[in-house]
Short mmCIF file of C-alpha atoms in Angstrom, two decimals:
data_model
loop_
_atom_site.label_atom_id
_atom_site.label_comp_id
_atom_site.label_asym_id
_atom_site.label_seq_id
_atom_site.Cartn_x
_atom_site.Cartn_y
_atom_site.Cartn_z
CA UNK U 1 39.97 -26.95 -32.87
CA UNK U 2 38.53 -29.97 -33.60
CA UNK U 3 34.37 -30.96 -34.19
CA UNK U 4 34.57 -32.55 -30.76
CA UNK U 5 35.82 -29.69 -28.90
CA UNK U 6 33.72 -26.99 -30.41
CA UNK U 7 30.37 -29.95 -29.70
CA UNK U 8 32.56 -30.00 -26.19
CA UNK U 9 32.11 -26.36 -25.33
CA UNK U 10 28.50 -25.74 -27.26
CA UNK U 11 27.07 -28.43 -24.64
CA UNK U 12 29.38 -26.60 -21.53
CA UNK U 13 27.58 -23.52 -22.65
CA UNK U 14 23.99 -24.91 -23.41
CA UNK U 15 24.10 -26.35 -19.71
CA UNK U 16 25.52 -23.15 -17.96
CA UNK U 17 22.95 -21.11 -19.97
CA UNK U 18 19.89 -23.86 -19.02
CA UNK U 19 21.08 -23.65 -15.35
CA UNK U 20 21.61 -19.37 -15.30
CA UNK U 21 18.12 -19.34 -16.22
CA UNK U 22 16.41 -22.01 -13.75
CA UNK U 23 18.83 -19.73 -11.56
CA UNK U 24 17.35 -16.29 -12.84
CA UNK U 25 14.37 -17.17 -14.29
CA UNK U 26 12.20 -18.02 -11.32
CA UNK U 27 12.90 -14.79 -9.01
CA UNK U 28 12.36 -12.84 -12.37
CA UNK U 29 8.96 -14.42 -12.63
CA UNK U 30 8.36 -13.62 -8.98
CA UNK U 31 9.50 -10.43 -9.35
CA UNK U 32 7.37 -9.42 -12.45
CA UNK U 33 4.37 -11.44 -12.40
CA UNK U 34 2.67 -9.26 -9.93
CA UNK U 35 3.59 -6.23 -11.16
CA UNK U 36 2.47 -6.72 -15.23
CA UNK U 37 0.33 -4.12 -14.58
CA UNK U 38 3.17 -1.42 -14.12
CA UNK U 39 4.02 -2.64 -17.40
CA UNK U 40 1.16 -1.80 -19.20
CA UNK U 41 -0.35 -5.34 -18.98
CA UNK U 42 -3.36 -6.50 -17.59
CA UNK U 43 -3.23 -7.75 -13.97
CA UNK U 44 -2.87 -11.36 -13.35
CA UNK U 45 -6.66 -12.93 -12.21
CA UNK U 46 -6.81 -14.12 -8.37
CA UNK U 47 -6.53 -17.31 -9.39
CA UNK U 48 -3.30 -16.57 -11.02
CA UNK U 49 -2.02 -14.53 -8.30
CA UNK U 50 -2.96 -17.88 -6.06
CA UNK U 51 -0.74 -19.97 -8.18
CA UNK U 52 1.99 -17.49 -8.83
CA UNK U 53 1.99 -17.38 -4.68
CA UNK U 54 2.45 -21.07 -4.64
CA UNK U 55 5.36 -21.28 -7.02
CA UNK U 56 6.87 -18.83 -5.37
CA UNK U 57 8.73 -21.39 -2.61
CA UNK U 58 9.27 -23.76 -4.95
CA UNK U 59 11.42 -20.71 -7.47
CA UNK U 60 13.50 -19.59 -4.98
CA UNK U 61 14.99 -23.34 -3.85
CA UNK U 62 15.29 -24.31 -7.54
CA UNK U 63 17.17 -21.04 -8.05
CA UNK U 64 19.38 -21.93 -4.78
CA UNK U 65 19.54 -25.57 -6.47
CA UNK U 66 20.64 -24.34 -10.40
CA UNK U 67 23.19 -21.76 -9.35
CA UNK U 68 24.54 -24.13 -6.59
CA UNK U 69 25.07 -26.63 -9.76
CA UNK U 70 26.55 -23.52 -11.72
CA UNK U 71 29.26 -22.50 -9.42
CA UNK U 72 29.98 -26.72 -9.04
CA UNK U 73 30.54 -26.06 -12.87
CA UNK U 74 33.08 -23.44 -12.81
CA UNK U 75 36.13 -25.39 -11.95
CA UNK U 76 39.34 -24.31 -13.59
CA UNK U 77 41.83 -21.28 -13.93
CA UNK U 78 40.11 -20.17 -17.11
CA UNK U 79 36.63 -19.83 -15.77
CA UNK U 80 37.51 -18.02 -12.10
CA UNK U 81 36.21 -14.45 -13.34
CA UNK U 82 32.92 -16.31 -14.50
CA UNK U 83 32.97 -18.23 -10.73
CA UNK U 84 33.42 -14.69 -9.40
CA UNK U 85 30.60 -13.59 -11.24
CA UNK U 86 28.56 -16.10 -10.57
CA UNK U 87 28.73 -15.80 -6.56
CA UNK U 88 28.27 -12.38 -7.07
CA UNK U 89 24.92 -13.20 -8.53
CA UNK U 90 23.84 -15.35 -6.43
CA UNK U 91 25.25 -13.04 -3.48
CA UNK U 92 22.23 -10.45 -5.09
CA UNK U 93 20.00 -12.93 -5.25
CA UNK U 94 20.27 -13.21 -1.71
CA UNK U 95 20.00 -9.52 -0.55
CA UNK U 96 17.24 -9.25 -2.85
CA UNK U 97 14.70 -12.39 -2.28
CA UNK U 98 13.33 -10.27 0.78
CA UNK U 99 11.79 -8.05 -1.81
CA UNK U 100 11.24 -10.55 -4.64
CA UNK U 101 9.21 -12.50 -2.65
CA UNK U 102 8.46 -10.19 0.03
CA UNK U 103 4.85 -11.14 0.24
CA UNK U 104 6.39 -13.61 2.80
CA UNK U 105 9.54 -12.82 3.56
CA UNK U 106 8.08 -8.67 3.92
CA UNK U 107 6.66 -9.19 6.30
CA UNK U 108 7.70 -9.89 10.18
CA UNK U 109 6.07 -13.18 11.87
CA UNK U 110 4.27 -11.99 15.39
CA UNK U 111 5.29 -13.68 17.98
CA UNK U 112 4.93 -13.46 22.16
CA UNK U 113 1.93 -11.83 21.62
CA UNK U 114 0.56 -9.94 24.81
CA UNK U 115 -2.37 -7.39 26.00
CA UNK U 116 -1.57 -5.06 28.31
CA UNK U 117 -2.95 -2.36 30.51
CA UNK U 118 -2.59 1.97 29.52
CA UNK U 119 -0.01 2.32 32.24
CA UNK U 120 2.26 -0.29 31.54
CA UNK U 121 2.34 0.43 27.65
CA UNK U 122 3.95 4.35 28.68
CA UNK U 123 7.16 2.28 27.35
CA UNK U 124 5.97 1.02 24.68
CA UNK U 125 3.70 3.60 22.57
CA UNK U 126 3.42 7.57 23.19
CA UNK U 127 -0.45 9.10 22.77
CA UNK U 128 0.27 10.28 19.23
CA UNK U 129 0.85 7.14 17.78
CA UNK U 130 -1.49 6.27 15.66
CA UNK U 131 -3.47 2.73 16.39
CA UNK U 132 -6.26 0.41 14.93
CA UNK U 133 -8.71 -0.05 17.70
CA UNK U 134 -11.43 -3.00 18.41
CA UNK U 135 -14.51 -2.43 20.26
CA UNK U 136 -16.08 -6.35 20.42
CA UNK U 137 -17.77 -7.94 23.29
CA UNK U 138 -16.84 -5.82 25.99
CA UNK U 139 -13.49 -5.19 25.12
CA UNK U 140 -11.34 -2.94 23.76
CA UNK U 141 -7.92 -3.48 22.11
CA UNK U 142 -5.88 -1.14 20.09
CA UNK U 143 -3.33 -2.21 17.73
CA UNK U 144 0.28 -0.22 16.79
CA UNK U 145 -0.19 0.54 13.30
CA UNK U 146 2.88 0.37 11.76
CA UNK U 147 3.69 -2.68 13.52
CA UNK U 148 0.22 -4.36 12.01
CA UNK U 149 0.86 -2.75 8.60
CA UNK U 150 3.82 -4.56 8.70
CA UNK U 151 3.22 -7.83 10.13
CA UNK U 152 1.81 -11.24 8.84
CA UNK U 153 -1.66 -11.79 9.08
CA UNK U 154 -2.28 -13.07 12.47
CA UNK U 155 -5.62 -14.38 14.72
CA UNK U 156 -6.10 -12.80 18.01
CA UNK U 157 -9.29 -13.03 20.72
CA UNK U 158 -11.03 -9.82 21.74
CA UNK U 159 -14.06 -10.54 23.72
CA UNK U 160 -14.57 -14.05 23.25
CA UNK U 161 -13.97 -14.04 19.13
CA UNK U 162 -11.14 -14.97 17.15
CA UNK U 163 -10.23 -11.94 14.91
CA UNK U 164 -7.68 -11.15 11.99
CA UNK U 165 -6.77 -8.04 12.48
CA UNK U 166 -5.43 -6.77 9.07
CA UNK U 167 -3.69 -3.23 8.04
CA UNK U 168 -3.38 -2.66 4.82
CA UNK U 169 -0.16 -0.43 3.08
CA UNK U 170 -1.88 -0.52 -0.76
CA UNK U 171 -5.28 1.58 0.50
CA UNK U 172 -4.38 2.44 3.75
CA UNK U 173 -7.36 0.63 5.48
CA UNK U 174 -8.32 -1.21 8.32
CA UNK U 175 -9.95 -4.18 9.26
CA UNK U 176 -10.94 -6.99 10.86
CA UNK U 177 -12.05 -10.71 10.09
CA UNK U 178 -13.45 -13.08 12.03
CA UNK U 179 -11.93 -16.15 12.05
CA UNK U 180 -12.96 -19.94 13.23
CA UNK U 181 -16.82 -19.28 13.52
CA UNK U 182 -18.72 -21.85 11.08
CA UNK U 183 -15.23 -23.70 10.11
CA UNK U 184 -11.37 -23.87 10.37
CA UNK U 185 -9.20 -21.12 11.52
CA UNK U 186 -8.16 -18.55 9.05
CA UNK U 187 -4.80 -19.28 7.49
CA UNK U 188 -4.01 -15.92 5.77
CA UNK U 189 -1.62 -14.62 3.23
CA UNK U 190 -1.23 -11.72 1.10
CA UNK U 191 -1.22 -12.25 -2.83
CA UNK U 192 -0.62 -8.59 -3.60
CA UNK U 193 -2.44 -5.38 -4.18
CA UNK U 194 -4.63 -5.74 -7.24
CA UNK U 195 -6.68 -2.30 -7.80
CA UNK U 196 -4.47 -0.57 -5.03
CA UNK U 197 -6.22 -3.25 -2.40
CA UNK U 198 -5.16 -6.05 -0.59
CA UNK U 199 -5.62 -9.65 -1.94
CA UNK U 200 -5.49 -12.12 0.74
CA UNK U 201 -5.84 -15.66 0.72
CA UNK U 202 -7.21 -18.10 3.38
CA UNK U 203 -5.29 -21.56 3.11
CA UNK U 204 -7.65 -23.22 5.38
CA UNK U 205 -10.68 -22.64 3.43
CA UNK U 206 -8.70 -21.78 -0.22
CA UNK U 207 -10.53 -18.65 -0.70
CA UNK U 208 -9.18 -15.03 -1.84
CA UNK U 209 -10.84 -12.00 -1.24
CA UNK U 210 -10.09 -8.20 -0.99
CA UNK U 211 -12.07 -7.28 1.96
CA UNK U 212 -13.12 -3.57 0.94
CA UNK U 213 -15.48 -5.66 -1.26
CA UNK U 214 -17.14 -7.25 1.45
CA UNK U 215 -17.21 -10.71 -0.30
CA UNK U 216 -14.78 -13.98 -0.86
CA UNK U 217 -14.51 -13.55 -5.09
CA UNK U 218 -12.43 -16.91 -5.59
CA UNK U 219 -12.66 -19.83 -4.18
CA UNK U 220 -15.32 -22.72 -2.94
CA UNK U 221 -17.08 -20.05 -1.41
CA UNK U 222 -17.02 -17.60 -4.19
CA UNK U 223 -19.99 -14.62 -3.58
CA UNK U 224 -20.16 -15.10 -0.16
CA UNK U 225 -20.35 -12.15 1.77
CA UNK U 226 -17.04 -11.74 4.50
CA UNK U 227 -17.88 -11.17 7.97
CA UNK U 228 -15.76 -8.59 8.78
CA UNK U 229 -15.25 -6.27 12.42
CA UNK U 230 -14.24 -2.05 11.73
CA UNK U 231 -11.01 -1.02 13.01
CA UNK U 232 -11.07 2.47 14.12
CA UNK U 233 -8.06 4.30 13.18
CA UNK U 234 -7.11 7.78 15.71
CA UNK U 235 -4.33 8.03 17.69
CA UNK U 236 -3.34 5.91 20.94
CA UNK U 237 -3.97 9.04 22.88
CA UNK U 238 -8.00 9.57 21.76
CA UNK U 239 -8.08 5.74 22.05
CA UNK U 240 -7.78 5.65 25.88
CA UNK U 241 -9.81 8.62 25.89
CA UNK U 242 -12.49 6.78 24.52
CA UNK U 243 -12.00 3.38 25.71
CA UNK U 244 -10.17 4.07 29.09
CA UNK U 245 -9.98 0.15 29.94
CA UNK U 246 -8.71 -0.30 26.73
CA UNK U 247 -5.66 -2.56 26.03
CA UNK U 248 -2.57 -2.69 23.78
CA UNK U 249 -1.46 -5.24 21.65
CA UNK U 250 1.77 -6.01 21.94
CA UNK U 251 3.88 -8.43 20.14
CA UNK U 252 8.06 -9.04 19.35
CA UNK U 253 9.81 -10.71 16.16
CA UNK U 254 12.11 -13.64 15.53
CA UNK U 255 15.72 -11.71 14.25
CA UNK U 256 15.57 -12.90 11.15
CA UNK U 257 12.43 -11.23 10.87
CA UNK U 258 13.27 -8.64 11.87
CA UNK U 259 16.23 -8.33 9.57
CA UNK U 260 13.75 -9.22 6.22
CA UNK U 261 11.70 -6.66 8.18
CA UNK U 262 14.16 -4.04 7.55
CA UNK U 263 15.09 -4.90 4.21
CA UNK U 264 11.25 -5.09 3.05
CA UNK U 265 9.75 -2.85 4.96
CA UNK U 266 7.38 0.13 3.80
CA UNK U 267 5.79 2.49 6.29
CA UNK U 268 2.03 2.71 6.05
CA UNK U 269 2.39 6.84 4.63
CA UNK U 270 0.52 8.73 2.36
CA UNK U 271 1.05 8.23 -1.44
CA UNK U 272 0.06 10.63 -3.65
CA UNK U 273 -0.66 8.12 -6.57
CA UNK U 274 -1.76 4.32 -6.10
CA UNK U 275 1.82 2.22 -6.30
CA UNK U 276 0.04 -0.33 -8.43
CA UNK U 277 -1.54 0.36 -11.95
CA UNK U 278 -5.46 0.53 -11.22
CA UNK U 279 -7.35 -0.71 -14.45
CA UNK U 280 -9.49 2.00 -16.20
CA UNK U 281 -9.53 5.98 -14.90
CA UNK U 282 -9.74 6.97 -11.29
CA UNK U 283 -12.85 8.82 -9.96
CA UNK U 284 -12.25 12.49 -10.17
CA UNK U 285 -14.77 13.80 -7.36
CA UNK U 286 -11.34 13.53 -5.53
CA UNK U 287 -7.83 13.46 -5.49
CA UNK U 288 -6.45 10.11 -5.76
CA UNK U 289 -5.24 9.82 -2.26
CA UNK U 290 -7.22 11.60 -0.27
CA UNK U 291 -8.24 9.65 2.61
CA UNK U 292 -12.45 9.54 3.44
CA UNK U 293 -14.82 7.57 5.79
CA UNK U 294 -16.24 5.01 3.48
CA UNK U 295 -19.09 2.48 4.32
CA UNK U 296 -20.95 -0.29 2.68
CA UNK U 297 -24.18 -2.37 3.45
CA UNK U 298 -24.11 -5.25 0.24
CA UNK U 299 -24.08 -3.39 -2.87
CA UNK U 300 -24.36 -0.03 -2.07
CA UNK U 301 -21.64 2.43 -0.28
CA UNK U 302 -20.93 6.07 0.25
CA UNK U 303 -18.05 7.88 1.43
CA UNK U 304 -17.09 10.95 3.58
CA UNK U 305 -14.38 13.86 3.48
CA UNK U 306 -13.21 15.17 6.45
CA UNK U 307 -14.18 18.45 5.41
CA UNK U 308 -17.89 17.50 5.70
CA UNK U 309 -17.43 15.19 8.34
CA UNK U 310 -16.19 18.37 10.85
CA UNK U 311 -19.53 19.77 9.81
CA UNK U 312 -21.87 17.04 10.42
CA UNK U 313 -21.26 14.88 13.73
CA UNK U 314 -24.45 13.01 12.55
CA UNK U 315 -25.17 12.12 9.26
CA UNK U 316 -28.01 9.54 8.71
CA UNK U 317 -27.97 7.41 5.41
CA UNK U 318 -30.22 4.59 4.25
CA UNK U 319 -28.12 1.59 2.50
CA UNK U 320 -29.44 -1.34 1.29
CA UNK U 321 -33.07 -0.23 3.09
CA UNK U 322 -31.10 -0.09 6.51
CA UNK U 323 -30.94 3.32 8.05
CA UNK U 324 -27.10 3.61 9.19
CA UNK U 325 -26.06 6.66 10.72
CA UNK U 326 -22.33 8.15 10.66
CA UNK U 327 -21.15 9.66 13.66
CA UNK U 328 -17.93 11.46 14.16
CA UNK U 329 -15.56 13.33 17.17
CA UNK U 330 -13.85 16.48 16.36
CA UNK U 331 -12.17 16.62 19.34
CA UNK U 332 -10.98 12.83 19.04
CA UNK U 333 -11.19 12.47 14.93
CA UNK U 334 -12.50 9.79 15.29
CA UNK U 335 -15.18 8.31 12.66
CA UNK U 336 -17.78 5.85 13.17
CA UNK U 337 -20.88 4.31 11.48
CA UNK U 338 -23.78 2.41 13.38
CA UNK U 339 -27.05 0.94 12.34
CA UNK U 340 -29.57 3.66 13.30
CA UNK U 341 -32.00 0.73 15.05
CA UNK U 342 -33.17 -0.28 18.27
CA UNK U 343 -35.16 -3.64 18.93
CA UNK U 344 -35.93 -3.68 15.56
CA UNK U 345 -37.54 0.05 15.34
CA UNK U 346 -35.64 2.85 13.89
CA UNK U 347 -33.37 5.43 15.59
CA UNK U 348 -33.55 9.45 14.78
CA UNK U 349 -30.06 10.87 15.42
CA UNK U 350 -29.15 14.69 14.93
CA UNK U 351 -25.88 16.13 15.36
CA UNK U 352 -25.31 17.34 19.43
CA UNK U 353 -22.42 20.18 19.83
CA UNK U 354 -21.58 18.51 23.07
CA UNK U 355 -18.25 17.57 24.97
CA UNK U 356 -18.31 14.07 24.73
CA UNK U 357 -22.22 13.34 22.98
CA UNK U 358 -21.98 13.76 19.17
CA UNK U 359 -25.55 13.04 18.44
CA UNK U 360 -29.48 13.31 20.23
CA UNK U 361 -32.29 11.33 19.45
CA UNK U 362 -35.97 12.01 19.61
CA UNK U 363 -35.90 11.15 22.94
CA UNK U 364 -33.08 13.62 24.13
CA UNK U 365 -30.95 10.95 25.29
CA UNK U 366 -27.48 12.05 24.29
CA UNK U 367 -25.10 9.03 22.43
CA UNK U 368 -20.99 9.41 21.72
CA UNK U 369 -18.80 8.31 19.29
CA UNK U 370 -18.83 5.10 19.89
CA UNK U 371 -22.29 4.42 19.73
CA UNK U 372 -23.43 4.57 23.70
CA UNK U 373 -26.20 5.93 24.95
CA UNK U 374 -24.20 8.23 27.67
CA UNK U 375 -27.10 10.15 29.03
CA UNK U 376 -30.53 9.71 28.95
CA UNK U 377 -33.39 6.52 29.74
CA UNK U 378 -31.48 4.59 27.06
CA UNK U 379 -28.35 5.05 28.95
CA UNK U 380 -25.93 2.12 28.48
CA UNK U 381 -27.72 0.53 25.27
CA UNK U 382 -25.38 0.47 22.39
CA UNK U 383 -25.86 0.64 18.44
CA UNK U 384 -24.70 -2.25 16.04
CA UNK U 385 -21.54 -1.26 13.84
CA UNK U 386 -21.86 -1.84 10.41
CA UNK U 387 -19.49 -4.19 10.03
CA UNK U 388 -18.03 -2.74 6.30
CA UNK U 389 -16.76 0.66 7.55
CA UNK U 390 -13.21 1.99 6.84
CA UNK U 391 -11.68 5.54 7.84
CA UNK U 392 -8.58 7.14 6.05
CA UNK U 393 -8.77 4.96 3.02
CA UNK U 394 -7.45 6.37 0.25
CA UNK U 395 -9.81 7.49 -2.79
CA UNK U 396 -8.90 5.28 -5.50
CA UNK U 397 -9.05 1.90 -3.49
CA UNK U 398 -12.64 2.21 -2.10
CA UNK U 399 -14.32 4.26 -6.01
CA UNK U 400 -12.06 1.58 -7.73
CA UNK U 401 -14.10 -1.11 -5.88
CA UNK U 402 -17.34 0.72 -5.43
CA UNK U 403 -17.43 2.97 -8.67
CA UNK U 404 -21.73 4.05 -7.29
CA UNK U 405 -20.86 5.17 -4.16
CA UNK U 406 -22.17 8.37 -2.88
CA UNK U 407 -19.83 10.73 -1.64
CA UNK U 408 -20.55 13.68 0.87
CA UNK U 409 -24.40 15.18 0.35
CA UNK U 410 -24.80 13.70 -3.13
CA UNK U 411 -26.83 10.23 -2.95
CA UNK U 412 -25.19 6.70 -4.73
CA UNK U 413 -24.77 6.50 -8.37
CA UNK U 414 -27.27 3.99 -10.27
CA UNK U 415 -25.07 3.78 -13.42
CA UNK U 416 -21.00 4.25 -13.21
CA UNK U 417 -20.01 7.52 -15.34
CA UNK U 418 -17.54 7.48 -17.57
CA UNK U 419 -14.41 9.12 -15.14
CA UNK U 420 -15.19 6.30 -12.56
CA UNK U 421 -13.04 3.27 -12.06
CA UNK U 422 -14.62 -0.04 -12.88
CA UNK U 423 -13.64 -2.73 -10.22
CA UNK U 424 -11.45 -5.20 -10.51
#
């Protein structure tokens, strides 16, 4: 074999390696880059998470590109079971770019969007389902859950605002942004879960934020606090019960989404340990994924068990110098927290063993759930929600972001102790 040949083949193999690894190299980077942390490594910063979301488009059509130039390559009798090979490959690559880049491609795109009325939705959801509901305005609108937990970040209009509603499989929380107030639309994205919590990304105004923090943390508008609607999670059923002029979102999915869907797709269920690394020990008041009531006013939170929320229908707390009362529904399980204020003055709530009331004031006038006056001289007057309040989120997310946060009977935390999570 002469020096020519052997130079021949080094540069045959030099260019199939080069173009196997533009071919491999970018879905491996998509594939691992947000999950270093499951490696032992520290978790990419939002702003790397931002670009690694960018590339990710860009990866997957030079991949397309390389191996389409690799299989050009493999021409000849002696290099079919390397041509075989190769479309195998790039077969895989295929079946798996739904989860490689499944912050996308996870996900199904809404589409046909519609609201409609209790009675015709008998076809569409049973009671026990469980949904996201949105009190705002006048109106009422509860959400499938596992459809939002699994669809793209979307804007709808519930009395007169435009709203994100967002469901979240990392911490199992729900929520609500409002969108197109003081600028452009929201545009959002997911970057991943960093922490065990959402990272989303607004394209209009280039900011990320995790909204169980309450604020934007990259971006123009870094430190800015979010302004943000609760979602009330309980099941369709205790919805209507509540809200009986209620309506249900509705919505369908291209195919092809709805393939990708299938392939990507992880039910919003219980885990029993955070499916992303969480940087430094979790809180040990509680299990890891048990689910509580949590609430924040600016920098200071507290969260709620449902062990002590069945014994307290009304439990008053002062955050932040407001006074914010927590109200739930045994019957309905359903979990709610209100500023305790009316024109400006303060409002004394104590728990009220009634059918529908869950709370009295000084006053005797009897309030539900929902925070309306039902009985009494204040009757139809309403309390403000505070706008940072989350039911069934799961342990680590909310003491990994808010490492002070009371919990139960025992007050905030002025200093984190050493079990407690520091945030991200």
């Amino acid at each position: 074999m002469g020096r020519s040949t052997r130079w021949s083949q080094a540069a045959e193999a030099l260019a199939d390696g080069s173009l196997a690894l533009a071919g491999f190299g970018g879905p491996a980077a998509a594939l691992l880059l947000p999950r270093l942390p499951r490696l032992g490594m520290p978790s990419l910063s939002v702003p790397g998470l931002r670009q690694a979301w960018r590339w990710r488009w860009l990866t997957l059509g030079a991949s397309a590109v390389a191996l389409g130039l690799l299989l050009r390559r493999r021409r000849g009798s002696a290099r079919r079971a390397a041509l075989a090979a190769d479309a195998l490959s790039l077969g895989a690559l295929f079946a798996l770019s739904a989860r490689v880049y499944r912050v996308e491609l996870g996900f199904t795109q809404p589409r046909a969007r519609i609201h409609v009325r209790p009675a015709a939705a008998k076809g569409l959801l049973h009671d026990e389902a469980q949904v996201a509901g949105l009190q705002l305005g006048g109106r009422a609108v509860a959400y499938p859950l596992a459809r939002l937990a699994a669809a793209r970040p979307f804007i709808d209009e519930v009395g007169g605002l435009a709203v994100a509603p967002v469901a979240d499989r990392e911490s199992h929380a729900a929520f609500a942004l409002v969108s197109g107030v003081d600028g452009p639309a929201l545009e959002l994205v997911r970057l991943g879960a960093p922490g065990g919590s959402v990272l989303l990304y607004d394209r209009a105004r280039h900011n990320a934020f995790r909204p169980l923090t309450g604020r934007i943390e990259a971006g123009p508008d870094a430190g800015e606090p979010l302004e943000l609607r609760p979602l009330v999670r309980c099941t369709f059923g205790a919805w209507k019960r509540l809200h009986p002029d209620t309506l249900l979102a509705w919505w369908d999915a291209p195919p092809a989404h709805k393939v990708l869907g299938r392939i990507g797709h992880h039910e919003l269920t219980v885990r029993h340990v955070p499916s992303e690394r969480v940087d430094g020990p979790i809180d040990g008041r509680l299990q890891a994924a048990e689910q509580v009531f949590a609430i924040a006013v600016k920098g200071e939170a507290h969260a709620f068990t449902r062990r002590f929320l069945l014994g307290a229908r009304a439990t008053p707390l002062l955050l932040d110098g407001r006074d914010v009362v927590a109200l739930y529904d045994p019957a309905l399980d359903i979990a709610q927290a209100f500023f305790a204020e009316l024109d400006g003055a303060p409002l004394l709530l104590w728990p009220y063993p009634g059918l529908h009331a869950v709370a009295r004031d000084d006053q005797g006038d009897l309030w539900d759930v929902a925070g309306r006056c039902i009985r009494g001289a204040r009757y139809g007057r309403t309390l403000q929600p505070v706008p940072l309040s989350v039911d069934r989120v799961y342990w680590f997310a909310w003491s990994g972001l808010h490492p002070h946060c009371g919990l139960d009977a025992w007050p905030a935390r002025t200093a984190p102790e050493p079990h407690a999570a520091e945030a991200d």
